[in-house]
Short mmCIF file of C-alpha atoms in Angstrom, two decimals:
data_model
loop_
_atom_site.label_atom_id
_atom_site.label_comp_id
_atom_site.label_asym_id
_atom_site.label_seq_id
_atom_site.Cartn_x
_atom_site.Cartn_y
_atom_site.Cartn_z
CA UNK A 1 49.68 94.29 -17.16
CA UNK A 2 47.04 95.96 -19.38
CA UNK A 3 46.46 94.33 -22.77
CA UNK A 4 47.04 96.40 -25.81
CA UNK A 5 43.30 96.83 -26.70
CA UNK A 6 42.63 98.03 -23.06
CA UNK A 7 45.34 100.59 -23.31
CA UNK A 8 44.18 101.70 -26.63
CA UNK A 9 40.55 102.17 -25.43
CA UNK A 10 41.78 104.24 -22.60
CA UNK A 11 43.97 106.31 -24.83
CA UNK A 12 41.13 106.78 -27.34
CA UNK A 13 39.14 108.64 -24.62
CA UNK A 14 42.28 110.82 -23.93
CA UNK A 15 42.50 111.72 -27.57
CA UNK A 16 39.02 113.12 -27.74
CA UNK A 17 39.84 115.39 -24.86
CA UNK A 18 42.26 118.30 -24.63
CA UNK A 19 44.59 120.03 -22.20
CA UNK A 20 43.03 122.09 -19.51
CA UNK A 21 43.75 123.98 -16.44
CA UNK A 22 45.24 121.60 -13.73
CA UNK A 23 43.13 123.34 -11.05
CA UNK A 24 39.88 122.83 -12.98
CA UNK A 25 40.28 119.36 -14.36
CA UNK A 26 36.99 117.45 -14.07
CA UNK A 27 36.81 114.32 -11.83
CA UNK A 28 34.82 112.32 -14.40
CA UNK A 29 36.56 110.47 -17.26
CA UNK A 30 36.90 111.65 -20.70
CA UNK A 31 33.74 111.11 -22.89
CA UNK A 32 33.31 107.88 -24.48
CA UNK A 33 31.93 109.37 -27.69
CA UNK A 34 33.60 112.12 -29.88
CA UNK A 35 32.67 115.65 -29.11
CA UNK A 36 33.54 118.61 -31.47
CA UNK A 37 35.07 121.40 -29.55
CA UNK A 38 34.76 124.91 -30.67
CA UNK A 39 38.21 125.79 -32.07
CA UNK A 40 40.16 128.57 -30.73
CA UNK A 41 40.51 130.84 -33.73
CA UNK A 42 43.63 132.98 -33.41
CA UNK A 43 44.42 135.63 -36.03
CA UNK A 44 47.09 138.05 -36.47
CA UNK A 45 47.50 140.99 -39.06
CA UNK A 46 47.14 139.81 -42.64
CA UNK A 47 50.38 139.41 -44.54
CA UNK A 48 51.15 140.31 -48.14
CA UNK A 49 48.55 138.62 -50.55
CA UNK A 50 51.06 136.70 -52.38
CA UNK A 51 53.73 136.36 -49.69
CA UNK A 52 56.74 136.63 -51.83
CA UNK A 53 60.22 135.65 -50.49
CA UNK A 54 61.13 137.60 -47.54
CA UNK A 55 57.67 138.67 -46.81
CA UNK A 56 55.55 137.44 -43.76
CA UNK A 57 53.40 134.43 -44.75
CA UNK A 58 49.86 133.82 -43.84
CA UNK A 59 49.51 130.55 -42.03
CA UNK A 60 46.34 128.38 -41.36
CA UNK A 61 46.73 125.65 -38.74
CA UNK A 62 44.20 122.77 -38.75
CA UNK A 63 44.20 119.43 -36.84
CA UNK A 64 43.27 117.26 -33.94
CA UNK A 65 43.80 117.36 -30.20
CA UNK A 66 47.60 117.60 -30.88
CA UNK A 67 47.05 120.77 -32.80
CA UNK A 68 44.44 121.92 -30.16
CA UNK A 69 47.10 121.68 -27.39
CA UNK A 70 49.93 123.34 -29.64
CA UNK A 71 48.09 126.17 -31.32
CA UNK A 72 49.04 129.00 -29.04
CA UNK A 73 52.70 127.96 -28.86
CA UNK A 74 52.92 127.57 -32.74
CA UNK A 75 51.22 131.02 -33.18
CA UNK A 76 53.95 132.49 -30.81
CA UNK A 77 56.77 130.92 -32.75
CA UNK A 78 55.49 131.89 -36.10
CA UNK A 79 54.88 135.52 -34.98
CA UNK A 80 58.02 135.85 -33.39
CA UNK A 81 60.28 134.29 -35.96
CA UNK A 82 58.34 135.20 -39.22
CA UNK A 83 55.90 137.89 -38.11
CA UNK A 84 53.41 135.58 -39.70
CA UNK A 85 49.61 136.18 -40.09
CA UNK A 86 48.04 133.30 -38.14
CA UNK A 87 44.76 131.50 -37.87
CA UNK A 88 44.22 128.18 -36.08
CA UNK A 89 40.99 126.16 -36.16
CA UNK A 90 41.75 122.72 -34.59
CA UNK A 91 39.17 120.27 -33.38
CA UNK A 92 39.89 117.41 -30.83
CA UNK A 93 39.02 113.84 -32.02
CA UNK A 94 39.17 114.56 -35.60
CA UNK A 95 40.89 113.11 -38.62
CA UNK A 96 41.32 114.25 -42.20
CA UNK A 97 37.88 113.37 -43.42
CA UNK A 98 36.38 115.82 -40.90
CA UNK A 99 37.80 118.78 -42.75
CA UNK A 100 36.51 117.59 -46.17
CA UNK A 101 33.73 119.42 -47.63
CA UNK A 102 30.73 117.10 -48.41
CA UNK A 103 30.76 115.28 -45.14
CA UNK A 104 27.96 117.15 -43.74
CA UNK A 105 26.59 115.99 -40.24
CA UNK A 106 28.97 112.95 -40.33
CA UNK A 107 31.81 115.29 -39.54
CA UNK A 108 33.00 116.83 -36.21
CA UNK A 109 33.98 120.04 -38.11
CA UNK A 110 31.20 122.48 -39.02
CA UNK A 111 30.91 123.73 -42.68
CA UNK A 112 32.24 127.13 -41.95
CA UNK A 113 35.56 125.53 -40.59
CA UNK A 114 36.17 123.00 -43.40
CA UNK A 115 39.68 123.41 -44.79
CA UNK A 116 38.43 124.63 -48.23
CA UNK A 117 36.03 127.12 -46.62
CA UNK A 118 38.72 128.58 -44.51
CA UNK A 119 41.01 128.78 -47.47
CA UNK A 120 38.49 130.67 -49.49
CA UNK A 121 37.83 133.06 -46.73
CA UNK A 122 41.40 133.64 -45.41
CA UNK A 123 43.55 133.10 -48.37
CA UNK A 124 46.52 131.69 -46.52
CA UNK A 125 49.86 131.08 -48.10
CA UNK A 126 50.51 127.98 -46.08
CA UNK A 127 48.09 125.38 -44.68
CA UNK A 128 49.55 123.25 -41.84
CA UNK A 129 47.85 119.97 -41.27
CA UNK A 130 48.73 118.04 -38.02
CA UNK A 131 46.84 114.73 -37.43
CA UNK A 132 47.64 111.82 -35.30
CA UNK A 133 45.49 109.46 -37.47
CA UNK A 134 42.42 108.61 -35.49
CA UNK A 135 42.85 104.82 -35.88
CA UNK A 136 39.90 103.96 -33.58
CA UNK A 137 37.07 105.11 -35.80
CA UNK A 138 35.47 107.47 -33.41
CA UNK A 139 34.75 110.29 -35.93
CA UNK A 140 31.62 109.36 -37.87
CA UNK A 141 33.14 110.16 -41.32
CA UNK A 142 35.62 107.15 -40.94
CA UNK A 143 32.58 104.96 -41.11
CA UNK A 144 33.92 102.70 -38.32
CA UNK A 145 37.01 101.92 -40.17
CA UNK A 146 39.98 101.14 -37.78
CA UNK A 147 43.51 100.27 -38.10
CA UNK A 148 43.04 97.32 -35.90
CA UNK A 149 40.32 95.90 -38.04
CA UNK A 150 41.89 96.33 -41.45
CA UNK A 151 45.21 97.94 -41.90
CA UNK A 152 45.06 97.99 -45.61
CA UNK A 153 41.58 99.48 -45.82
CA UNK A 154 42.47 102.08 -43.25
CA UNK A 155 45.61 103.11 -44.91
CA UNK A 156 44.00 103.16 -48.41
CA UNK A 157 41.10 105.25 -46.88
CA UNK A 158 43.56 107.63 -45.18
CA UNK A 159 45.64 108.10 -48.40
CA UNK A 160 42.36 108.89 -50.32
CA UNK A 161 41.30 111.39 -47.74
CA UNK A 162 44.74 113.06 -47.91
CA UNK A 163 44.44 113.28 -51.62
CA UNK A 164 40.92 114.76 -51.60
CA UNK A 165 41.82 117.22 -48.93
CA UNK A 166 44.75 118.42 -50.97
CA UNK A 167 42.62 118.75 -54.06
CA UNK A 168 39.99 120.77 -52.12
CA UNK A 169 42.47 123.13 -50.59
CA UNK A 170 44.13 123.63 -54.04
CA UNK A 171 40.82 124.34 -55.64
CA UNK A 172 39.79 126.68 -52.90
CA UNK A 173 43.13 128.71 -53.36
CA UNK A 174 42.23 129.44 -57.01
CA UNK A 175 45.24 131.12 -58.68
CA UNK A 176 47.01 131.32 -55.40
CA UNK A 177 47.23 127.81 -54.16
CA UNK A 178 48.56 127.57 -50.67
CA UNK A 179 51.47 125.33 -49.91
CA UNK A 180 50.42 122.34 -47.62
CA UNK A 181 52.75 121.34 -44.70
CA UNK A 182 52.05 117.91 -43.38
CA UNK A 183 53.27 117.43 -39.84
CA UNK A 184 54.80 113.95 -39.26
CA UNK A 185 53.93 112.37 -36.01
CA UNK A 186 55.97 111.22 -33.05
CA UNK A 187 56.49 107.69 -31.85
CA UNK A 188 53.15 105.78 -31.00
CA UNK A 189 53.60 103.51 -28.00
CA UNK A 190 50.41 101.50 -28.85
CA UNK A 191 50.72 100.80 -32.65
CA UNK A 192 54.24 101.88 -33.53
CA UNK A 193 54.09 100.59 -37.02
CA UNK A 194 50.93 102.68 -37.72
CA UNK A 195 52.67 105.92 -37.30
CA UNK A 196 55.45 104.81 -39.65
CA UNK A 197 52.84 104.10 -42.31
CA UNK A 198 50.98 107.32 -41.68
CA UNK A 199 54.03 109.41 -41.92
CA UNK A 200 54.98 107.67 -45.13
CA UNK A 201 51.62 108.61 -46.59
CA UNK A 202 52.25 112.20 -45.68
CA UNK A 203 55.73 112.07 -47.38
CA UNK A 204 54.20 110.38 -50.55
CA UNK A 205 51.37 112.81 -50.60
CA UNK A 206 53.47 115.87 -50.33
CA UNK A 207 55.84 114.62 -52.96
CA UNK A 208 52.90 114.04 -55.41
CA UNK A 209 51.52 117.52 -55.02
CA UNK A 210 54.61 119.72 -54.52
CA UNK A 211 53.99 120.21 -50.88
CA UNK A 212 56.10 119.78 -47.75
CA UNK A 213 56.55 117.72 -44.67
CA UNK A 214 57.60 119.05 -41.34
CA UNK A 215 59.40 116.28 -39.40
CA UNK A 216 58.11 117.41 -36.21
CA UNK A 217 57.97 113.77 -34.89
CA UNK A 218 61.76 113.51 -35.02
CA UNK A 219 62.05 116.53 -32.56
CA UNK A 220 60.28 114.31 -30.05
CA UNK A 221 62.14 111.19 -30.66
CA UNK A 222 65.43 109.85 -29.23
CA UNK A 223 68.53 110.68 -31.08
CA UNK A 224 69.24 107.88 -33.60
CA UNK A 225 65.91 106.11 -33.06
CA UNK A 226 63.16 108.00 -34.84
CA UNK A 227 60.33 105.70 -33.80
CA UNK A 228 61.25 104.70 -30.21
CA UNK A 229 58.81 106.13 -27.84
CA UNK A 230 60.40 108.07 -24.86
CA UNK A 231 58.87 109.93 -21.99
CA UNK A 232 61.95 111.85 -21.33
CA UNK A 233 64.76 113.22 -23.53
CA UNK A 234 67.98 115.06 -23.03
CA UNK A 235 67.44 118.78 -22.83
CA UNK A 236 68.21 120.97 -25.90
CA UNK A 237 70.20 124.12 -25.67
CA UNK A 238 67.11 126.03 -26.32
CA UNK A 239 65.36 124.24 -23.34
CA UNK A 240 68.19 125.05 -21.03
CA UNK A 241 68.01 128.65 -21.83
CA UNK A 242 64.29 128.90 -21.37
CA UNK A 243 63.04 128.91 -17.72
CA UNK A 244 60.76 125.85 -16.99
CA UNK A 245 61.40 123.86 -20.20
CA UNK A 246 64.41 121.66 -18.93
CA UNK A 247 62.20 119.96 -16.49
CA UNK A 248 64.89 117.91 -14.69
CA UNK A 249 67.86 120.04 -15.01
CA UNK A 250 69.87 118.06 -12.55
CA UNK A 251 69.70 115.12 -14.87
CA UNK A 252 69.79 117.23 -18.15
CA UNK A 253 66.50 115.75 -19.42
CA UNK A 254 63.09 117.10 -19.88
CA UNK A 255 59.53 115.54 -19.89
CA UNK A 256 57.59 115.17 -22.98
CA UNK A 257 54.44 113.46 -21.73
CA UNK A 258 52.54 113.04 -18.65
CA UNK A 259 52.91 109.61 -16.98
CA UNK A 260 49.07 109.09 -17.53
CA UNK A 261 49.08 110.23 -21.23
CA UNK A 262 51.74 108.85 -23.53
CA UNK A 263 50.28 110.48 -26.68
CA UNK A 264 49.73 114.16 -25.79
CA UNK A 265 52.55 116.59 -25.17
CA UNK A 266 50.78 118.96 -22.85
CA UNK A 267 51.99 118.47 -19.33
CA UNK A 268 48.62 119.58 -17.75
CA UNK A 269 45.96 117.02 -17.33
CA UNK A 270 43.46 116.34 -20.14
CA UNK A 271 39.99 117.52 -19.62
CA UNK A 272 36.58 117.05 -21.40
CA UNK A 273 36.73 120.65 -22.53
CA UNK A 274 39.49 120.80 -25.17
CA UNK A 275 41.65 124.00 -24.96
CA UNK A 276 45.14 124.99 -25.64
CA UNK A 277 47.75 123.79 -23.35
CA UNK A 278 48.03 126.12 -20.37
CA UNK A 279 51.43 125.09 -19.06
CA UNK A 280 54.97 125.05 -20.38
CA UNK A 281 55.38 121.83 -22.33
CA UNK A 282 58.77 121.00 -23.92
CA UNK A 283 57.18 118.53 -26.44
CA UNK A 284 54.88 121.19 -27.81
CA UNK A 285 57.63 123.79 -28.20
CA UNK A 286 59.82 121.25 -30.01
CA UNK A 287 56.82 120.42 -32.44
CA UNK A 288 56.10 124.17 -32.88
CA UNK A 289 59.79 125.09 -33.69
CA UNK A 290 60.02 122.26 -36.25
CA UNK A 291 56.91 123.47 -37.98
CA UNK A 292 58.08 127.04 -37.91
CA UNK A 293 61.50 126.07 -39.53
CA UNK A 294 59.71 124.42 -42.18
CA UNK A 295 57.44 127.35 -42.95
CA UNK A 296 60.51 129.58 -42.78
CA UNK A 297 62.28 127.63 -45.48
CA UNK A 298 59.29 127.76 -47.62
CA UNK A 299 58.70 131.49 -47.27
CA UNK A 300 62.34 132.19 -48.29
CA UNK A 301 62.03 130.05 -51.48
CA UNK A 302 62.41 132.06 -54.83
CA UNK A 303 59.13 132.85 -56.48
CA UNK A 304 58.37 130.63 -59.38
#
């Protein structure tokens, strides 16, 4: 049996990579040090400047490898359901501090793609932030701080970065501050308590600043047990209706993860060159639909 730290080290490498084409997956292992990937910027026609109730919102999607793999599916859902304008700029291996302005060369995200810089340029109505939490300290801006070394310091730093990122996004929006949607994470098989605490930070941050949480993690959790990790779950009605999404129809269950990657939801192998997931993956669709529903409810709210 592998010890937890060995499993954690293996998965740390996986988190720095991204989904790729199964036919071109490299033979070499994922890189041992973080690499910033060029984000896949996806844009749709701009929506109304103020996105009043009933109008299509402009959505900006930022995050780590979970966002990298989900960006195309989320864009499809937002456009289909809300006719949303959409831009995505995720970077694998990152955490909140990477998107803060002022981190310079210590960040895996270039200055042009910092959250505030994108908000000033694109004027989104909604900024969706999806971060697993990078608890292994691979990104330079975390200063080597890890959850395993000091839970209290890691959580305090993470909460502080969430506050600073909120403030920078709000300031960049000027008189049209975008709504922030924090995406809660699904069960963590390595440090299950960590994801509870990170999700709690998202809830607290959203409540303090008048923002929202999309509980996408619940959509990839077993019914009745929000933080129990599962590789397979019962198929939903939506998955039964979509070819290729109920992966084991005879057993009425679907795969959320690959057997060799319990953290990502892309069912294609990870590669050293991060890219959007190239295959149908039920976990990604579940997460994208949960985010879309949160954006839909926010877009329908009365103007204040």
